[in-house]
Amino acid sequence: MALFPAFASAAEPGEPPTGSSEGSRKELDWLSNPSFSTEDALLLHQRATEVANLIPEKSPLISRTTSKSELSGESDTDESLKQSSKKRKKKKKKHHNYKKTKKKTKGDSSSSESDRDTKHIKDKAEGSGRNHEKEGAANLDKKTSNLTSNCFVWLDDIQAFTAETFRIDKKPDPANWAYKSLYRGDIARYKRRGESCLGIDAKKQCITWDSSATKRKQLQRRPERYFTKNNVKMLNTDGIPVCNKSSPSDPTAFIPVFQMEPDDPSDTTDMNPLGIYDPSTTVWLQGKGCKSTDHEPVNMQQTIQEPGININSILMTKVEEHNKKVRENPRDINAWLEFVSFQDELMRGPSPYASKGEHEVRRKSLKLILEKKLAILERAIESNPSNVDLKLARLKLCTEFWEPPALIKEWQKLIFLHPNNPELWKKYLLFCQSQFTTFSVSKINSLYGKCLTTLAAVQDGSMVSHPLLPGTEEAMLAIFIQQCHFLRQAGHSEKAVSLFQALIDFTFFKPDSVKDLPTRGQVEFFEPFWDSGEPRIGEKGARGWKAWMHQQEKGGWIALKPDDDDDDEEIDEDQEIKDKSLPKWHIWLDFEYSREARHWLPWRPDKTKKETEEDCEDPERQVLFDDLGPSLIHLSNPDLQRQLLYSFLQFLGVPCTSKLFPSNLYFAMDENNIFESVLSDEKPLTSVSFPLSGFNSIGHMDTMLRGRHHIGHYKEGEEFIQNVFHVLFLLFSGKEKSNLSICWLQYEISKVVQCLEAKNKKKVKAQGRKSKKLAKNLLKEPDNRNHLSLWKLYAYLEWLLGNIDDARKVFDTALCTAGTGGCKSPQLCSLSLLYAQLEAELLESTEGAVISRAVHVLTKLAESGPYVPYSGQVLSVNVLKARKTYEHALQDYLSKTPVSDQDQVSDANQLVNLVGCYALFQYLTVGIDAAVLIYAQTSEKLEAPGPQKCENTGDSFGIQNFPTALEAITLLHTNLLRFHMKISVYPLNPLREALTEALKRYPSNQSLWRSYIHIQRKSHSASKARRFFDGVTRSTNSLEPWLFAIQAEQLRKKLTENVQRADVGEIHSTIPETGLTNRIVALFEHAVQSENGTHCPLLWRMYLNFLASLGKKEKSKGLFYKALQNCPWAKVLYMDAVEYFPDDLQETLDLMTEKELRVRVPVEELDLLLEV
């Protein structure tokens, strides 16, 4: 019979095909099966049927058998397999000689059966001439015996099949006697999912799986945290925006989720008897291919690759855009700088240059990013060789590569090319000042002199090669003040005071004969006056340079006899040690502080006592003209001249009206007093906020732990300030003189406030007497008798001292003499507002506030008539009239257009006072909501630019013109809310929202930050505050958010520790705080890496103090040296280190001497004093 019936005629065995050639016959030989026998097949089938009928009666047989046809059909392939296996074995023998015996036994045992079969087929072929029946019977007997011996049957050949089938292996395995279990290679491998087992009764039976090995593996592999390599890579890649492709135009369309209906479990088939397989599995079991299987891998691959492709395409598009921008417009500096900053984003994501399907593993090296940025900047500088910003960016990058000497050389080249750029000079000075390796005080001081001399030459026009840039004069004054603060912080306070004295004399007392000369020529004429020994600004009998020159032309001064009524000089209390039992470092700190406080004025030989320069015990106290001559500059702008005066007063500790040059003075911030707000917490409405807090005044150099020793200055210092004011009163008249009087009285009030905060009644009483005497003397002056601002301050001084009745008399007297200006008078509004606020603070609740003295004062202000003192009642009609008056006045001011800058400033002040009066009036008569509404409407009006334009400035009447007004109104708003929360129940959320909105706009306002951390201190959860601090620090360069964020966390830590240390039995802490120390350290680390925080001594002092308080001495010492790398000029850092590391006193003092910082008490002198 043919193997394929269709080709039976072509390939019938034994019959040659008719009409076909020999070649075609050979081609079809593969279709014939010479070993097939029809008789054998029939006999075998008959035998198999009989066996199947016998199976139910006997024990069941299992397994598959091979039919005779298959055995015979495979004989030819067995021959070829044997030959190939022999070849393979020969190759293996060459490489694996040591496994020779094993392979031999395996080969013999495995090929025994096939050899027998092959031999049987050959015998059959040789005896083909025998009887067919006998041959068939014999073959069948042999096959049957072969089947029974191998225990093989085909399951398909067994027809009647009901019982379970299994295999009986009767051959014993001797290995089971030697080992405990079966060989693992003989056991089928599987993975168990879950702990259940199919087919058991869950109620009665259970299986305990012994899975200790898997548990051990699971324990070893911990879940990956967010900072691991894979997760960081995943987080850094941008997400793919999800959208519905069917409707791209509709932005609100959502992506539908198609739910597949599960098949009915009752729908069972032969392949799915339990109904547990899904349709695709059932189809697969039937041997049919799934239609979607071919497409699924492609879709999956696309889905997996799509995010990567999208990210790469986005990054590549951005790179192309940046390249296109800088190629088409190479003069666009911002485009170059954006391209440089884009490199950080590019390095965070996967590389867009990796080939498709290639997973590029690259080390995100900082050096790689810097080199790319540097290459871009060099290209940019080639296109813009004269641009300073690009060169500065390049130098900033090079700090990571180059050594300090090489960097300084590059800076010098840059300064040589652009000597007329003051902003470049500022950065260069700060860079040189903060290089610890090359730093010394004399070098930096001479560098300041060189800078100001060069800029003065540019200003005069004597440097013809470079033009004068706009804003140079303001920048020169800022650099001068920066130099004075640098000398103060380095301990050379005498030089700083002399610089101010010289420049004030050089500016305000310049003779007419030298005004036309260039600056260096004027300085040459000024030197003889400075060296003549004549009294200078702040000294008794100072007349100034102009008067001296005039008298010199006439023939010199007439010698006057000195006054005999001078008090005896103070005995130096620091010449003897009070307590020798104290440690050496403690005594040194006391001496150093005392001399810093007493000897900040430059030493001058007293001619009346016939003193000479050799009589000075400390030569450093003398200031030579060479130290200050190069820093003298010419100020022609009257506003800048006034700024110089107020800067000097602030330098001496006198609070003034405005904060000067805040952006340049973060490096001068060194005192830890910006968080103090005792009076602000007790009296929110009238809290005094003096600008420039955070800066040590001259003569104060306190360590963080000791705090400020004394208030104000010693006698000599107070006399100096008094003499300065007397000289300045001669220079000015009218409004400017009144402003100086206000500054002096504010200084006295600030000392009273400090005494009140210290809670020292004796000091309060003594200081109060001095301050009242000064206030009365100032008010006796003819120019000041009708100056309401001075009357206001005097009344406030009386109120602070506790003399409320006297203060009311002063207020009433001032209001009676003020006239009938009403709401249109800024000074009257300001006076009435403070009076009403002080009266409102005396109220214990808002009940009965309508008839209070505060409402009476505000009503009389609106009436614009003569003031009548409070008699105990307020008429309702007057209240209604006043409300209408305030409303109309506010509308008029909001719609008014200022004509000049001066009018703009006065209008802004008037607007603030008017809004404050109206809001407080509404609060006392209607309620808090009415007052908040006024503040909200005013702020909205000021924020939104109006349609009117100012002709002079070209700016719109909005927040651009009224930044100070909006800030002051916001402060009044928050103070009123705080006061209301103090005297009644009110939710915290309105105040928090008002403060957060204000701080986003004014992130450097210390008063607002103090209020914010004050209210957050009471909050149970810190998460909102932390998110807010984080947002503000990211959006601004101001340092205040960092400082107050740290302070808020430190207050929280202190509160937690107080609760846990309280000795009241078992404590159940309700403050869910862990890891506060690590959080504070992280905040410090981020803050000192910010642009303004790197060179801020106050920030480093706070960080050092925090680590020292934790007891981490080694870390604190390392941080101290790190702080010196950034702020080597700050003497307070060295003094803090003496307190934290007392064993290293000598090392610290040697370091100070090496860097030329002022050491007023050498160790040798201290040893001598200890021996006495």
PDB file of C-alpha atoms in Angstrom, residues 763-902:
ATOM      1  CA  LYS A 763      17.278  99.918  82.950  1.00  0.00           C
ATOM      2  CA  VAL A 764      13.818 100.821  81.595  1.00  0.00           C
ATOM      3  CA  LYS A 765      13.462 103.596  84.162  1.00  0.00           C
ATOM      4  CA  ALA A 766      16.953 104.992  83.584  1.00  0.00           C
ATOM      5  CA  GLN A 767      16.702 104.817  79.820  1.00  0.00           C
ATOM      6  CA  GLY A 768      13.201 106.306  79.942  1.00  0.00           C
ATOM      7  CA  ARG A 769      14.458 109.410  81.760  1.00  0.00           C
ATOM      8  CA  LYS A 770      17.194 109.978  79.155  1.00  0.00           C
ATOM      9  CA  SER A 771      14.849 109.399  76.231  1.00  0.00           C
ATOM     10  CA  LYS A 772      12.113 111.727  77.554  1.00  0.00           C
ATOM     11  CA  LYS A 773      14.682 114.452  78.162  1.00  0.00           C
ATOM     12  CA  LEU A 774      15.884 114.176  74.556  1.00  0.00           C
ATOM     13  CA  ALA A 775      12.300 114.155  73.193  1.00  0.00           C
ATOM     14  CA  LYS A 776      11.398 117.318  75.130  1.00  0.00           C
ATOM     15  CA  ASN A 777      14.574 119.053  73.968  1.00  0.00           C
ATOM     16  CA  LEU A 778      13.822 118.178  70.364  1.00  0.00           C
ATOM     17  CA  LEU A 779      10.227 119.445  70.646  1.00  0.00           C
ATOM     18  CA  LYS A 780      11.478 122.734  72.117  1.00  0.00           C
ATOM     19  CA  GLU A 781      13.238 123.485  68.840  1.00  0.00           C
ATOM     20  CA  PRO A 782      11.266 126.131  66.870  1.00  0.00           C
ATOM     21  CA  ASP A 783      11.218 123.955  63.698  1.00  0.00           C
ATOM     22  CA  ASN A 784       9.851 120.929  65.548  1.00  0.00           C
ATOM     23  CA  ARG A 785       7.096 122.454  67.685  1.00  0.00           C
ATOM     24  CA  ASN A 786       4.374 121.716  65.136  1.00  0.00           C
ATOM     25  CA  HIS A 787       5.944 118.525  63.764  1.00  0.00           C
ATOM     26  CA  LEU A 788       3.291 115.898  64.477  1.00  0.00           C
ATOM     27  CA  SER A 789       5.607 112.934  63.801  1.00  0.00           C
ATOM     28  CA  LEU A 790       7.816 113.958  66.727  1.00  0.00           C
ATOM     29  CA  TRP A 791       4.760 114.444  68.961  1.00  0.00           C
ATOM     30  CA  LYS A 792       3.577 110.988  67.925  1.00  0.00           C
ATOM     31  CA  LEU A 793       6.917 109.389  68.868  1.00  0.00           C
ATOM     32  CA  TYR A 794       7.035 111.240  72.209  1.00  0.00           C
ATOM     33  CA  ALA A 795       3.506 110.068  73.074  1.00  0.00           C
ATOM     34  CA  TYR A 796       4.413 106.508  72.049  1.00  0.00           C
ATOM     35  CA  LEU A 797       7.510 106.678  74.265  1.00  0.00           C
ATOM     36  CA  GLU A 798       5.352 107.663  77.238  1.00  0.00           C
ATOM     37  CA  TRP A 799       2.934 104.829  76.423  1.00  0.00           C
ATOM     38  CA  LEU A 800       5.783 102.270  76.290  1.00  0.00           C
ATOM     39  CA  LEU A 801       7.067 103.456  79.668  1.00  0.00           C
ATOM     40  CA  GLY A 802       3.618 102.741  81.130  1.00  0.00           C
ATOM     41  CA  ASN A 803       2.527 106.386  81.543  1.00  0.00           C
ATOM     42  CA  ILE A 804      -0.770 105.955  79.668  1.00  0.00           C
ATOM     43  CA  ASP A 805      -2.467 109.070  81.063  1.00  0.00           C
ATOM     44  CA  ASP A 806       0.543 111.241  80.192  1.00  0.00           C
ATOM     45  CA  ALA A 807       0.613 109.706  76.729  1.00  0.00           C
ATOM     46  CA  ARG A 808      -3.078 110.519  76.211  1.00  0.00           C
ATOM     47  CA  LYS A 809      -2.440 114.124  77.225  1.00  0.00           C
ATOM     48  CA  VAL A 810       0.391 114.346  74.688  1.00  0.00           C
ATOM     49  CA  PHE A 811      -1.814 112.828  71.963  1.00  0.00           C
ATOM     50  CA  ASP A 812      -4.738 115.180  72.776  1.00  0.00           C
ATOM     51  CA  THR A 813      -2.437 118.222  72.825  1.00  0.00           C
ATOM     52  CA  ALA A 814      -0.946 117.287  69.458  1.00  0.00           C
ATOM     53  CA  LEU A 815      -4.392 116.720  67.911  1.00  0.00           C
ATOM     54  CA  CYS A 816      -5.705 120.016  69.253  1.00  0.00           C
ATOM     55  CA  THR A 817      -2.791 121.963  67.792  1.00  0.00           C
ATOM     56  CA  ALA A 818      -2.832 120.069  64.466  1.00  0.00           C
ATOM     57  CA  GLY A 819      -5.614 122.130  62.948  1.00  0.00           C
ATOM     58  CA  THR A 820      -8.462 120.948  60.738  1.00  0.00           C
ATOM     59  CA  GLY A 821      -6.618 119.036  58.030  1.00  0.00           C
ATOM     60  CA  GLY A 822      -8.631 115.877  58.594  1.00  0.00           C
ATOM     61  CA  CYS A 823      -8.059 112.920  56.280  1.00  0.00           C
ATOM     62  CA  LYS A 824      -6.018 115.039  53.857  1.00  0.00           C
ATOM     63  CA  SER A 825      -3.168 115.588  56.326  1.00  0.00           C
ATOM     64  CA  PRO A 826      -0.737 112.623  56.247  1.00  0.00           C
ATOM     65  CA  GLN A 827       0.821 113.453  59.637  1.00  0.00           C
ATOM     66  CA  LEU A 828      -2.567 113.867  61.309  1.00  0.00           C
ATOM     67  CA  CYS A 829      -3.752 110.559  59.864  1.00  0.00           C
ATOM     68  CA  SER A 830      -0.624 108.823  61.107  1.00  0.00           C
ATOM     69  CA  LEU A 831      -0.966 110.330  64.595  1.00  0.00           C
ATOM     70  CA  SER A 832      -4.662 109.421  64.862  1.00  0.00           C
ATOM     71  CA  LEU A 833      -3.998 105.876  63.604  1.00  0.00           C
ATOM     72  CA  LEU A 834      -1.326 105.187  66.255  1.00  0.00           C
ATOM     73  CA  TYR A 835      -3.514 106.714  69.007  1.00  0.00           C
ATOM     74  CA  ALA A 836      -6.492 104.581  67.961  1.00  0.00           C
ATOM     75  CA  GLN A 837      -4.356 101.426  67.701  1.00  0.00           C
ATOM     76  CA  LEU A 838      -2.921 101.903  71.186  1.00  0.00           C
ATOM     77  CA  GLU A 839      -6.412 102.475  72.597  1.00  0.00           C
ATOM     78  CA  ALA A 840      -7.769  99.441  70.731  1.00  0.00           C
ATOM     79  CA  GLU A 841      -5.062  97.234  72.254  1.00  0.00           C
ATOM     80  CA  LEU A 842      -6.414  98.092  75.692  1.00  0.00           C
ATOM     81  CA  LEU A 843      -9.800  96.578  74.771  1.00  0.00           C
ATOM     82  CA  GLU A 844     -10.428  93.093  76.091  1.00  0.00           C
ATOM     83  CA  SER A 845     -13.144  92.367  73.534  1.00  0.00           C
ATOM     84  CA  THR A 846     -14.966  94.057  70.641  1.00  0.00           C
ATOM     85  CA  GLU A 847     -18.142  94.481  72.720  1.00  0.00           C
ATOM     86  CA  GLY A 848     -18.681  98.130  73.526  1.00  0.00           C
ATOM     87  CA  ALA A 849     -15.925  99.197  71.124  1.00  0.00           C
ATOM     88  CA  VAL A 850     -18.362 101.528  69.302  1.00  0.00           C
ATOM     89  CA  ILE A 851     -18.253 104.024  72.161  1.00  0.00           C
ATOM     90  CA  SER A 852     -14.534 103.598  72.910  1.00  0.00           C
ATOM     91  CA  ARG A 853     -11.885 106.318  72.818  1.00  0.00           C
ATOM     92  CA  ALA A 854     -10.410 104.791  69.640  1.00  0.00           C
ATOM     93  CA  VAL A 855     -13.679 105.294  67.710  1.00  0.00           C
ATOM     94  CA  HIS A 856     -13.895 108.838  69.061  1.00  0.00           C
ATOM     95  CA  VAL A 857     -10.394 109.660  67.734  1.00  0.00           C
ATOM     96  CA  LEU A 858     -11.141 108.193  64.272  1.00  0.00           C
ATOM     97  CA  THR A 859     -14.525 109.955  64.093  1.00  0.00           C
ATOM     98  CA  LYS A 860     -12.999 113.334  64.939  1.00  0.00           C
ATOM     99  CA  LEU A 861     -10.350 112.756  62.237  1.00  0.00           C
ATOM    100  CA  ALA A 862     -13.079 112.263  59.611  1.00  0.00           C
ATOM    101  CA  GLU A 863     -15.001 115.359  60.725  1.00  0.00           C
ATOM    102  CA  SER A 864     -12.054 117.640  59.776  1.00  0.00           C
ATOM    103  CA  GLY A 865     -12.956 119.968  62.621  1.00  0.00           C
ATOM    104  CA  PRO A 866     -11.199 121.022  65.827  1.00  0.00           C
ATOM    105  CA  TYR A 867     -10.393 118.061  68.053  1.00  0.00           C
ATOM    106  CA  VAL A 868     -12.347 117.676  71.284  1.00  0.00           C
ATOM    107  CA  PRO A 869     -10.972 115.292  73.966  1.00  0.00           C
ATOM    108  CA  TYR A 870     -12.928 112.107  74.672  1.00  0.00           C
ATOM    109  CA  SER A 871     -15.867 112.602  77.033  1.00  0.00           C
ATOM    110  CA  GLY A 872     -17.088 109.016  77.324  1.00  0.00           C
ATOM    111  CA  GLN A 873     -19.569 108.705  74.444  1.00  0.00           C
ATOM    112  CA  VAL A 874     -19.695 108.688  70.649  1.00  0.00           C
ATOM    113  CA  LEU A 875     -22.822 109.700  68.728  1.00  0.00           C
ATOM    114  CA  SER A 876     -24.180 107.231  66.159  1.00  0.00           C
ATOM    115  CA  VAL A 877     -24.772 110.043  63.672  1.00  0.00           C
ATOM    116  CA  ASN A 878     -21.113 110.994  63.809  1.00  0.00           C
ATOM    117  CA  VAL A 879     -20.149 107.354  63.196  1.00  0.00           C
ATOM    118  CA  LEU A 880     -22.324 107.197  60.052  1.00  0.00           C
ATOM    119  CA  LYS A 881     -20.943 110.497  58.767  1.00  0.00           C
ATOM    120  CA  ALA A 882     -17.377 109.368  59.398  1.00  0.00           C
ATOM    121  CA  ARG A 883     -17.954 106.120  57.475  1.00  0.00           C
ATOM    122  CA  LYS A 884     -19.164 108.023  54.413  1.00  0.00           C
ATOM    123  CA  THR A 885     -16.256 110.472  54.673  1.00  0.00           C
ATOM    124  CA  TYR A 886     -13.687 107.652  54.810  1.00  0.00           C
ATOM    125  CA  GLU A 887     -15.282 105.888  51.858  1.00  0.00           C
ATOM    126  CA  HIS A 888     -15.197 108.996  49.625  1.00  0.00           C
ATOM    127  CA  ALA A 889     -11.646 109.900  50.691  1.00  0.00           C
ATOM    128  CA  LEU A 890     -10.391 106.392  49.868  1.00  0.00           C
ATOM    129  CA  GLN A 891     -12.016 106.450  46.431  1.00  0.00           C
ATOM    130  CA  ASP A 892     -10.431 109.822  45.699  1.00  0.00           C
ATOM    131  CA  TYR A 893      -6.922 108.597  46.589  1.00  0.00           C
ATOM    132  CA  LEU A 894      -7.247 105.383  44.619  1.00  0.00           C
ATOM    133  CA  SER A 895      -8.269 107.276  41.482  1.00  0.00           C
ATOM    134  CA  LYS A 896      -5.653 110.029  41.914  1.00  0.00           C
ATOM    135  CA  THR A 897      -2.669 110.239  39.533  1.00  0.00           C
ATOM    136  CA  PRO A 898       0.643 111.381  41.088  1.00  0.00           C
ATOM    137  CA  VAL A 899       2.380 114.223  39.267  1.00  0.00           C
ATOM    138  CA  SER A 900       5.967 113.706  40.466  1.00  0.00           C
ATOM    139  CA  ASP A 901       7.974 111.129  42.373  1.00  0.00           C
ATOM    140  CA  GLN A 902       7.869 113.223  45.549  1.00  0.00           C
TER     141      GLN A 902
END
